mmCIF file of C-alpha atoms in Angstrom:
data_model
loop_
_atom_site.group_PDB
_atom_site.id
_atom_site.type_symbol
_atom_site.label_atom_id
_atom_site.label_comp_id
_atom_site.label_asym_id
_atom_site.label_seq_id
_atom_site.Cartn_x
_atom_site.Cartn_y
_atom_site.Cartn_z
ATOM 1 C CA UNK A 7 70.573 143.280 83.091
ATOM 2 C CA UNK A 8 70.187 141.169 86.694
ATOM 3 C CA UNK A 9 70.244 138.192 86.936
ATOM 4 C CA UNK A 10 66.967 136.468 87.446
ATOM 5 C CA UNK A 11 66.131 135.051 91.358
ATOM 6 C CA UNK A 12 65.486 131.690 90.349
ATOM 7 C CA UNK A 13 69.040 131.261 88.573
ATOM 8 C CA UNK A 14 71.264 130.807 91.783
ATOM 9 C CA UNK A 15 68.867 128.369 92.713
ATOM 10 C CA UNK A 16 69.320 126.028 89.444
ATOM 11 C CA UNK A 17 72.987 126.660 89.264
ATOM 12 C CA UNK A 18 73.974 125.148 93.046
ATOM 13 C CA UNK A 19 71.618 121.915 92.185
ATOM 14 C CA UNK A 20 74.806 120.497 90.380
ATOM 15 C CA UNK A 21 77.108 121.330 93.045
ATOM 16 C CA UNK A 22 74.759 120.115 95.522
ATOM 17 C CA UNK A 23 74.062 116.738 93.951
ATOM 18 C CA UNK A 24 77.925 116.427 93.857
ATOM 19 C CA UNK A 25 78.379 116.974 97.444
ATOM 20 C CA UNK A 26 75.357 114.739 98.528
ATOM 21 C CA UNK A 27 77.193 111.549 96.483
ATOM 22 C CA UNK A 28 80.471 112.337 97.708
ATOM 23 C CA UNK A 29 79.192 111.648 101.462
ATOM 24 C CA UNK A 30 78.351 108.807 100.851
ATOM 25 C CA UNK A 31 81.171 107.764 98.822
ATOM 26 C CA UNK A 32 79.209 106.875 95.197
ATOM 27 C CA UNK A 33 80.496 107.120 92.082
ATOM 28 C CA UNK A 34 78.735 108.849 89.221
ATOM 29 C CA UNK A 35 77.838 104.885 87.980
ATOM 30 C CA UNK A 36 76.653 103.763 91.276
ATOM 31 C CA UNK A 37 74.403 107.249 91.691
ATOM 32 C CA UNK A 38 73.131 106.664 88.256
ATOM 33 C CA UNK A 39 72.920 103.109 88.899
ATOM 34 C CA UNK A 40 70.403 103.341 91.868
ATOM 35 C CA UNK A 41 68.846 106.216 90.366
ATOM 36 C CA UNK A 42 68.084 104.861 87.166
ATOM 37 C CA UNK A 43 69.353 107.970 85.468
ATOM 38 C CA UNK A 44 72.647 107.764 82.657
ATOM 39 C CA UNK A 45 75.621 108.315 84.401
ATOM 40 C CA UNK A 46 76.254 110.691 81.771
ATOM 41 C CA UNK A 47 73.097 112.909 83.099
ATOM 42 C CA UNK A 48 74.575 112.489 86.487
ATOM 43 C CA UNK A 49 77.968 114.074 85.396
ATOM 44 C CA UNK A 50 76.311 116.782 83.432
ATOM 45 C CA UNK A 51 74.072 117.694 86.073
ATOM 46 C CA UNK A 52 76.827 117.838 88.391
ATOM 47 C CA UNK A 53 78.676 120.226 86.532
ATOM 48 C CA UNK A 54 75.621 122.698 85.632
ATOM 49 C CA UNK A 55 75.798 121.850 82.018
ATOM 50 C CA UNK A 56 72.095 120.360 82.279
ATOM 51 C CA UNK A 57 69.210 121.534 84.226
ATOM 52 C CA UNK A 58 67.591 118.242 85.655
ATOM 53 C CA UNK A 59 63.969 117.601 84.889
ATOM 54 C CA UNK A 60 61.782 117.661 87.851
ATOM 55 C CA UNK A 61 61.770 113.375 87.344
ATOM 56 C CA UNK A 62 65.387 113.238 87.223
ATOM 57 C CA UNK A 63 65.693 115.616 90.054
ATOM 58 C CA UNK A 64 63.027 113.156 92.043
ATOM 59 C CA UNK A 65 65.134 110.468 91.335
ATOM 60 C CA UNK A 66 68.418 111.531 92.601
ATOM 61 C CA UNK A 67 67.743 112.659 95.353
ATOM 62 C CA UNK A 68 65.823 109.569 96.605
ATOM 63 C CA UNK A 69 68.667 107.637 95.476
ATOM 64 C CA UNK A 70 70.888 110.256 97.534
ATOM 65 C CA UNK A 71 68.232 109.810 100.467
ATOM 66 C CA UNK A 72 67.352 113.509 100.328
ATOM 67 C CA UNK A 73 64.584 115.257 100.074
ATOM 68 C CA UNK A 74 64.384 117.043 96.403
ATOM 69 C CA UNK A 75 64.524 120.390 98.659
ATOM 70 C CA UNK A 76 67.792 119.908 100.192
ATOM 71 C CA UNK A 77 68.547 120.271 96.075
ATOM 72 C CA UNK A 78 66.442 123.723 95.620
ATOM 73 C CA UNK A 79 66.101 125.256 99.004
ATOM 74 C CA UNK A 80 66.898 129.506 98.534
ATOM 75 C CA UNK A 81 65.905 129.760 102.180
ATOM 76 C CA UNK A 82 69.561 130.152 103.701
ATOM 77 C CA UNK A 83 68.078 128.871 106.676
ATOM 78 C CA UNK A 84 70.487 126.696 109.187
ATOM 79 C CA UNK A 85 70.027 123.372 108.622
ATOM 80 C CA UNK A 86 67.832 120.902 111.501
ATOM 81 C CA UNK A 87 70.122 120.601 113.992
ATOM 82 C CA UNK A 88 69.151 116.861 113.949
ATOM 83 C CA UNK A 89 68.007 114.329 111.559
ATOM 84 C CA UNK A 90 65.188 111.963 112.537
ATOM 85 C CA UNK A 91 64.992 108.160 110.560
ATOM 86 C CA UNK A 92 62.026 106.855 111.112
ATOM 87 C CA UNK A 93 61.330 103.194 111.784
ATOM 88 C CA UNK A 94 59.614 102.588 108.568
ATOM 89 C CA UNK A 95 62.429 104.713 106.321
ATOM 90 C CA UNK A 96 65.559 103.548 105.026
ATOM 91 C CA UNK A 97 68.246 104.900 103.482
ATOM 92 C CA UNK A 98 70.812 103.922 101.152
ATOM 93 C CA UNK A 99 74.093 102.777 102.730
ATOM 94 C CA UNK A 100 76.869 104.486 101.847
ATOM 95 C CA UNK A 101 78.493 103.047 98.386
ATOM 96 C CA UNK A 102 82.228 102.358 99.633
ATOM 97 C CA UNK A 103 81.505 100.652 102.955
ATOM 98 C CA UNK A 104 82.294 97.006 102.013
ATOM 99 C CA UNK A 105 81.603 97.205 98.500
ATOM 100 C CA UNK A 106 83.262 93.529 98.347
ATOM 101 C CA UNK A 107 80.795 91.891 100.439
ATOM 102 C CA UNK A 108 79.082 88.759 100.383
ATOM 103 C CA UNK A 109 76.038 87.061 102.040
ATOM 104 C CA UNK A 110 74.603 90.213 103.864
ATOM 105 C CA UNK A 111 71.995 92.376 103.502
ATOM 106 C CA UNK A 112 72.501 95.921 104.691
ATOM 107 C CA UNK A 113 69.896 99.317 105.242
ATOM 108 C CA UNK A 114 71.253 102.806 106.260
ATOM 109 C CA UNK A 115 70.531 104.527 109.768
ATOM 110 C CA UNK A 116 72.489 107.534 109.257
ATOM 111 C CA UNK A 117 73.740 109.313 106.380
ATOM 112 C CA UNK A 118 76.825 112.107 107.065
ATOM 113 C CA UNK A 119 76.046 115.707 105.873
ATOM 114 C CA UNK A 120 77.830 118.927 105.689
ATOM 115 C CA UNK A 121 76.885 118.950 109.542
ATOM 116 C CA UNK A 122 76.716 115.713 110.480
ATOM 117 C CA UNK A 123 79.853 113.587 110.117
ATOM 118 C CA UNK A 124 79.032 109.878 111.065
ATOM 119 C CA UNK A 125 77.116 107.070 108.809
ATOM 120 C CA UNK A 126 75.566 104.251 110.525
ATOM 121 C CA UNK A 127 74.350 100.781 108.873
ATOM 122 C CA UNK A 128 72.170 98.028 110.184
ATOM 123 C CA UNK A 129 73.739 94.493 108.478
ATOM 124 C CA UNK A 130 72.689 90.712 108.530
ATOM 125 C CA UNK A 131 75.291 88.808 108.188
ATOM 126 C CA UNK A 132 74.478 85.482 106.924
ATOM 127 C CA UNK A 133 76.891 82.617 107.863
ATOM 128 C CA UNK A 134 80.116 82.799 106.096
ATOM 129 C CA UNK A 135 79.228 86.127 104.660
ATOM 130 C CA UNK A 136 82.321 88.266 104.660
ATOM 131 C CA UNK A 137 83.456 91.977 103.899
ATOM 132 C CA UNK A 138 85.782 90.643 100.922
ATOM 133 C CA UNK A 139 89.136 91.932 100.445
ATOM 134 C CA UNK A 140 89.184 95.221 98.990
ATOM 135 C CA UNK A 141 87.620 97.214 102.047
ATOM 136 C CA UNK A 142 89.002 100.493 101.465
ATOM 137 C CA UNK A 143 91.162 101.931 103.508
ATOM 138 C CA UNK A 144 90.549 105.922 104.324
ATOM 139 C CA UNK A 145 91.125 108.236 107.362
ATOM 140 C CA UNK A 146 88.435 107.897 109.603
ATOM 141 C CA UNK A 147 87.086 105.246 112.556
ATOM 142 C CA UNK A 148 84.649 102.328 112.452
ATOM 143 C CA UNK A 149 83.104 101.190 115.507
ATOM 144 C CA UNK A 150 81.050 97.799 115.318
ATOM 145 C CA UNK A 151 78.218 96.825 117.789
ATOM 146 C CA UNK A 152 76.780 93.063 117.430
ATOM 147 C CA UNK A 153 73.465 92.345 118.325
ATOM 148 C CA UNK A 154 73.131 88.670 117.815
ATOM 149 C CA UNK A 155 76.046 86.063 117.036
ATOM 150 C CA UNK A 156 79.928 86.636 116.839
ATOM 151 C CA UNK A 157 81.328 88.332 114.224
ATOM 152 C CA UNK A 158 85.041 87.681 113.984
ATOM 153 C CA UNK A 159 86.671 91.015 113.047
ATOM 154 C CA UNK A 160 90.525 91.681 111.690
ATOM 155 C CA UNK A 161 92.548 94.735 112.217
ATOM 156 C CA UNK A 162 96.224 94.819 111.315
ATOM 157 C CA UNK A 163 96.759 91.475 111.429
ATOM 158 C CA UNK A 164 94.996 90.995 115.015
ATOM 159 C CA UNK A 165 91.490 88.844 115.447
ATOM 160 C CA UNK A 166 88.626 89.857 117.538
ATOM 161 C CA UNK A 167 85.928 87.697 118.301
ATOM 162 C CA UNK A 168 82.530 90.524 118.650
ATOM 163 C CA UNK A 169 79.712 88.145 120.724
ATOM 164 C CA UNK A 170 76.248 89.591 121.152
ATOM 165 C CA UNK A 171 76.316 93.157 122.959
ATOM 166 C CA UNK A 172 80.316 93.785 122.205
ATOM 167 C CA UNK A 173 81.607 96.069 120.618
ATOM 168 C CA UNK A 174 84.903 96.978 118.560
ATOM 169 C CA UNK A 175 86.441 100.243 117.433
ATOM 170 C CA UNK A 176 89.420 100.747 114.741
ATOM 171 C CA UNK A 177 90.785 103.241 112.734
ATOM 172 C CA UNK A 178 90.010 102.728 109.140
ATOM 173 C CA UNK A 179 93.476 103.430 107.792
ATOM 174 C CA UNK A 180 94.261 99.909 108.766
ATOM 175 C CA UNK A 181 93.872 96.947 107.405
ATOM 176 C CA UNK A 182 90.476 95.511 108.396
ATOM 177 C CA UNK A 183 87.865 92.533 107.394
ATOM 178 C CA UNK A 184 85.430 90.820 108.891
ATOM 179 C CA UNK A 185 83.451 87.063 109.135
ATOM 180 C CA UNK A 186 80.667 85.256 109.835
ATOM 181 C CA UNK A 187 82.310 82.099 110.751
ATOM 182 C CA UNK A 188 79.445 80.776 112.676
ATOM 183 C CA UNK A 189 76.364 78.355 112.055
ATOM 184 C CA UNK A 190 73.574 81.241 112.358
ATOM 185 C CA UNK A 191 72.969 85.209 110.925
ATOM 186 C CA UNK A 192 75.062 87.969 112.937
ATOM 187 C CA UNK A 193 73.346 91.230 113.372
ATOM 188 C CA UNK A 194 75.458 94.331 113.835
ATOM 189 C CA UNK A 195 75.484 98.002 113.385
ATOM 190 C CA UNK A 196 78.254 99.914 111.867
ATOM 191 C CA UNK A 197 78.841 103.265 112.762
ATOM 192 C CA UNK A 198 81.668 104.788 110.345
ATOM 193 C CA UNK A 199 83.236 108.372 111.245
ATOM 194 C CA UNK A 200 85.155 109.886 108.103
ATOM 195 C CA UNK A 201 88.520 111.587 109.041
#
């Protein structure tokens, strides 16, 4: 008997889904969190022991910042060889990249793929907002670009003080933290390449 068209298709959602919240470094509770499905679902879905529903396939991948056919496509077409963001769109920020933090707010610019590498954020930083200290430490760079204030940065044990149009660049296997020391909000993008 073949096997039906449709079944390859169904079987790499879970797979998919897995590699989508592994970029940006979720946990099953934090996916299921922001989707608003049961962790448990999550973890079943992942391994192909549960076909998601159409709704719970809708909400993944918006909480994955996807669209649901990145989850279905049987096309085996190349993927864009760019990805546009929009003004008006924002994505979720990747879940490891000061998990700690305090006193910011924070949108996504970029979000890494199987192509694509690098994840950017867009952060306020309110005054004495901080990263908190259990920034993780991983292979990979960071490199920092303020807009507006200072943002006093820390890498192995050295200080940086990032003023409006600096920028800094580290390696993320080192110990690093940052500040808002000052009176007003910093703004600052944060563009983090995984080794």
């Amino acid at each position: 008997m073949s096997t039906p068209s449709w079944e390859p298709i169904v079987d790499a959602i879970g797979p998919k889904v897995r590699a989508a919240r592994s970029r940006l470094g979720l946990s099953l509770q934090q996916l299921a969190a922001r989707a608003d499905v049961s962790a448990a679902a999550v973890h079943k879905v992942e391994r192909g022991d549960m076909v998601p529903t159409i709704t719970t396939l809708l909400k993944l991948a918006g909480a994955l910042g996807q669209p649901v056919s990145a989850f279905v496509d049987d096309s085996g077409s190349e993927p864009p060889a760019a990805v546009l963001v929009k003004a008006g769109q924002r994505l979720p920020p990747p879940g490891d990249w000061a998990p700690a933090a305090l006193g910011i707010r924070v949108e996504g610019r970029a979000t890494a793929s199987d192509a694509l590498h690098a994840t950017a954020v867009e952060v306020t930083v309110e005054p004495g907002g901080q990263s908190g200290d259990t920034r993780p430490r991983r292979p990979g760079e960071e490199l920092v670009l303020v807009h507006e204030g200072t943002l006093t940065v820390e890498v192995a044990g050295e200080t940086y003080e990032v003023e409006a149009g600096d920028t800094v660049h580290y390696p993320t296997d080192r110990g690093h933290s940052w500040h808002n020391r000052g009176d007003g909000p910093v703004r600052a993008t944060w563009v983090v390449l995984r080794g």
